[in-house]
Amino acid sequence: SQEIAVSSGGASAFYRLRSDKDVNFTDALVQNAVENENLTGLLANKIKIVGVTIWADQQLQFRLSFYGTDAFQNADADVDSFEGEVVMDLPASGFQRAATGLYVLDMQDLDIPYIDADSTLEMHVQLQNLSATAKNAGATGEVAVRVSYEIAQ
């Protein structure tokens, strides 16, 4: 889903793109396994990622990698569309409210240039489980991601 917000100073707008826990990142993932998702709803093909928030049922360490096309990674360095990454370490930096429910981690002040090279107005996101514990599939392994961004000038 797409959200539009104006910064507290009122001078610049930022936007948010959020995954759906029932549709995106629903697979079981053993250590280092990945799941690719194309999040629809970008307002421009050239943006700057300024923040990422993750909600998860399990307290695991994840890597979110951003790619410029829905082909994601490629063994050919001339074709690979890697744009940047963020490690979301829920065991070290995440929290639960009242020691129950979802684990949450919010990272702001990021500066990741992102170009949707296939011009689909999608953000191509790869979730990788970095933990020795497997990420569960379905209702006990739900993950939602929100990416805050600005439109690049």
PDB file of N, CA and C in Angstrom, residues 46-52 64-66 82-87 107 109-115 123 147-150 152:
ATOM      1  N   LYS A  46      12.821   6.874 -10.136  1.00  0.00           N
ATOM      2  CA  LYS A  46      14.072   7.277  -9.494  1.00  0.00           C
ATOM      3  C   LYS A  46      13.739   7.875  -8.134  1.00  0.00           C
ATOM      4  N   ILE A  47      14.190   7.187  -7.077  1.00  0.00           N
ATOM      5  CA  ILE A  47      13.873   7.610  -5.718  1.00  0.00           C
ATOM      6  C   ILE A  47      15.108   7.512  -4.829  1.00  0.00           C
ATOM      7  N   LYS A  48      14.977   7.992  -3.617  1.00  0.00           N
ATOM      8  CA  LYS A  48      15.994   7.796  -2.584  1.00  0.00           C
ATOM      9  C   LYS A  48      15.305   7.161  -1.380  1.00  0.00           C
ATOM     10  N   ILE A  49      15.768   5.977  -0.994  1.00  0.00           N
ATOM     11  CA  ILE A  49      15.235   5.302   0.191  1.00  0.00           C
ATOM     12  C   ILE A  49      15.807   5.988   1.421  1.00  0.00           C
ATOM     13  N   VAL A  50      14.910   6.473   2.300  1.00  0.00           N
ATOM     14  CA  VAL A  50      15.356   7.217   3.486  1.00  0.00           C
ATOM     15  C   VAL A  50      15.049   6.482   4.786  1.00  0.00           C
ATOM     16  N   GLY A  51      14.244   5.422   4.727  1.00  0.00           N
ATOM     17  CA  GLY A  51      13.922   4.675   5.940  1.00  0.00           C
ATOM     18  C   GLY A  51      13.320   3.323   5.617  1.00  0.00           C
ATOM     19  N   VAL A  52      13.508   2.381   6.544  1.00  0.00           N
ATOM     20  CA  VAL A  52      12.925   1.043   6.409  1.00  0.00           C
ATOM     21  C   VAL A  52      12.454   0.598   7.788  1.00  0.00           C
ATOM     22  N   LEU A  64      17.508  -6.976   3.785  1.00  0.00           N
ATOM     23  CA  LEU A  64      16.647  -6.512   2.714  1.00  0.00           C
ATOM     24  C   LEU A  64      17.546  -5.944   1.628  1.00  0.00           C
ATOM     25  N   SER A  65      17.521  -6.569   0.453  1.00  0.00           N
ATOM     26  CA  SER A  65      18.305  -6.092  -0.681  1.00  0.00           C
ATOM     27  C   SER A  65      17.343  -5.509  -1.709  1.00  0.00           C
ATOM     28  N   PHE A  66      17.760  -4.422  -2.317  1.00  0.00           N
ATOM     29  CA  PHE A  66      16.933  -3.725  -3.294  1.00  0.00           C
ATOM     30  C   PHE A  66      17.569  -3.873  -4.675  1.00  0.00           C
ATOM     31  N   PHE A  82      21.583  -4.973  -8.539  1.00  0.00           N
ATOM     32  CA  PHE A  82      21.649  -4.631  -7.118  1.00  0.00           C
ATOM     33  C   PHE A  82      21.754  -3.116  -6.935  1.00  0.00           C
ATOM     34  N   GLU A  83      20.907  -2.571  -6.037  1.00  0.00           N
ATOM     35  CA  GLU A  83      20.874  -1.132  -5.771  1.00  0.00           C
ATOM     36  C   GLU A  83      21.360  -0.780  -4.360  1.00  0.00           C
ATOM     37  N   GLY A  84      21.186  -1.680  -3.402  1.00  0.00           N
ATOM     38  CA  GLY A  84      21.590  -1.400  -2.024  1.00  0.00           C
ATOM     39  C   GLY A  84      20.929  -2.385  -1.083  1.00  0.00           C
ATOM     40  N   GLU A  85      21.309  -2.295   0.201  1.00  0.00           N
ATOM     41  CA  GLU A  85      20.770  -3.234   1.187  1.00  0.00           C
ATOM     42  C   GLU A  85      20.734  -2.608   2.570  1.00  0.00           C
ATOM     43  N   VAL A  86      19.935  -3.234   3.429  1.00  0.00           N
ATOM     44  CA  VAL A  86      19.846  -2.874   4.840  1.00  0.00           C
ATOM     45  C   VAL A  86      19.749  -4.177   5.624  1.00  0.00           C
ATOM     46  N   VAL A  87      20.564  -4.329   6.662  1.00  0.00           N
ATOM     47  CA  VAL A  87      20.465  -5.482   7.552  1.00  0.00           C
ATOM     48  C   VAL A  87      19.569  -5.091   8.720  1.00  0.00           C
ATOM     49  N   MET A 107      14.604   1.791  10.928  1.00  0.00           N
ATOM     50  CA  MET A 107      15.875   2.427  10.575  1.00  0.00           C
ATOM     51  C   MET A 107      15.578   3.646   9.714  1.00  0.00           C
ATOM     52  N   ASP A 109      17.102   7.806   8.413  1.00  0.00           N
ATOM     53  CA  ASP A 109      18.298   8.537   7.967  1.00  0.00           C
ATOM     54  C   ASP A 109      19.142   7.727   6.995  1.00  0.00           C
ATOM     55  N   LEU A 110      18.488   6.882   6.205  1.00  0.00           N
ATOM     56  CA  LEU A 110      19.186   6.136   5.162  1.00  0.00           C
ATOM     57  C   LEU A 110      19.325   7.022   3.922  1.00  0.00           C
ATOM     58  N   ASP A 111      20.229   6.675   3.060  1.00  0.00           N
ATOM     59  CA  ASP A 111      20.444   7.422   1.819  1.00  0.00           C
ATOM     60  C   ASP A 111      20.831   6.418   0.736  1.00  0.00           C
ATOM     61  N   ILE A 112      19.828   5.691   0.233  1.00  0.00           N
ATOM     62  CA  ILE A 112      20.068   4.649  -0.773  1.00  0.00           C
ATOM     63  C   ILE A 112      19.406   5.082  -2.085  1.00  0.00           C
ATOM     64  N   PRO A 113      20.210   5.504  -3.074  1.00  0.00           N
ATOM     65  CA  PRO A 113      19.624   5.815  -4.385  1.00  0.00           C
ATOM     66  C   PRO A 113      19.032   4.545  -4.992  1.00  0.00           C
ATOM     67  N   TYR A 114      17.854   4.660  -5.585  1.00  0.00           N
ATOM     68  CA  TYR A 114      17.180   3.496  -6.156  1.00  0.00           C
ATOM     69  C   TYR A 114      16.600   3.886  -7.513  1.00  0.00           C
ATOM     70  N   ILE A 115      16.913   3.085  -8.526  1.00  0.00           N
ATOM     71  CA  ILE A 115      16.346   3.290  -9.855  1.00  0.00           C
ATOM     72  C   ILE A 115      15.592   2.027 -10.257  1.00  0.00           C
ATOM     73  N   MET A 123       9.068  -1.632  -6.509  1.00  0.00           N
ATOM     74  CA  MET A 123      10.299  -1.766  -5.751  1.00  0.00           C
ATOM     75  C   MET A 123      10.585  -3.256  -5.655  1.00  0.00           C
ATOM     76  N   VAL A 147       8.895   0.845   3.372  1.00  0.00           N
ATOM     77  CA  VAL A 147      10.036   1.615   2.875  1.00  0.00           C
ATOM     78  C   VAL A 147       9.588   3.073   2.702  1.00  0.00           C
ATOM     79  N   SER A 148      10.293   3.977   3.371  1.00  0.00           N
ATOM     80  CA  SER A 148      10.045   5.420   3.205  1.00  0.00           C
ATOM     81  C   SER A 148      11.009   5.930   2.154  1.00  0.00           C
ATOM     82  N   TYR A 149      10.488   6.781   1.264  1.00  0.00           N
ATOM     83  CA  TYR A 149      11.345   7.283   0.187  1.00  0.00           C
ATOM     84  C   TYR A 149      10.965   8.690  -0.216  1.00  0.00           C
ATOM     85  N   GLU A 150      11.919   9.333  -0.860  1.00  0.00           N
ATOM     86  CA  GLU A 150      11.709  10.639  -1.487  1.00  0.00           C
ATOM     87  C   GLU A 150      11.885  10.464  -2.982  1.00  0.00           C
ATOM     88  N   ALA A 152      13.545  11.303  -6.322  1.00  0.00           N
ATOM     89  CA  ALA A 152      14.841  11.881  -6.649  1.00  0.00           C
ATOM     90  C   ALA A 152      14.665  13.086  -7.586  1.00  0.00           C
TER      91      ALA A 152
END
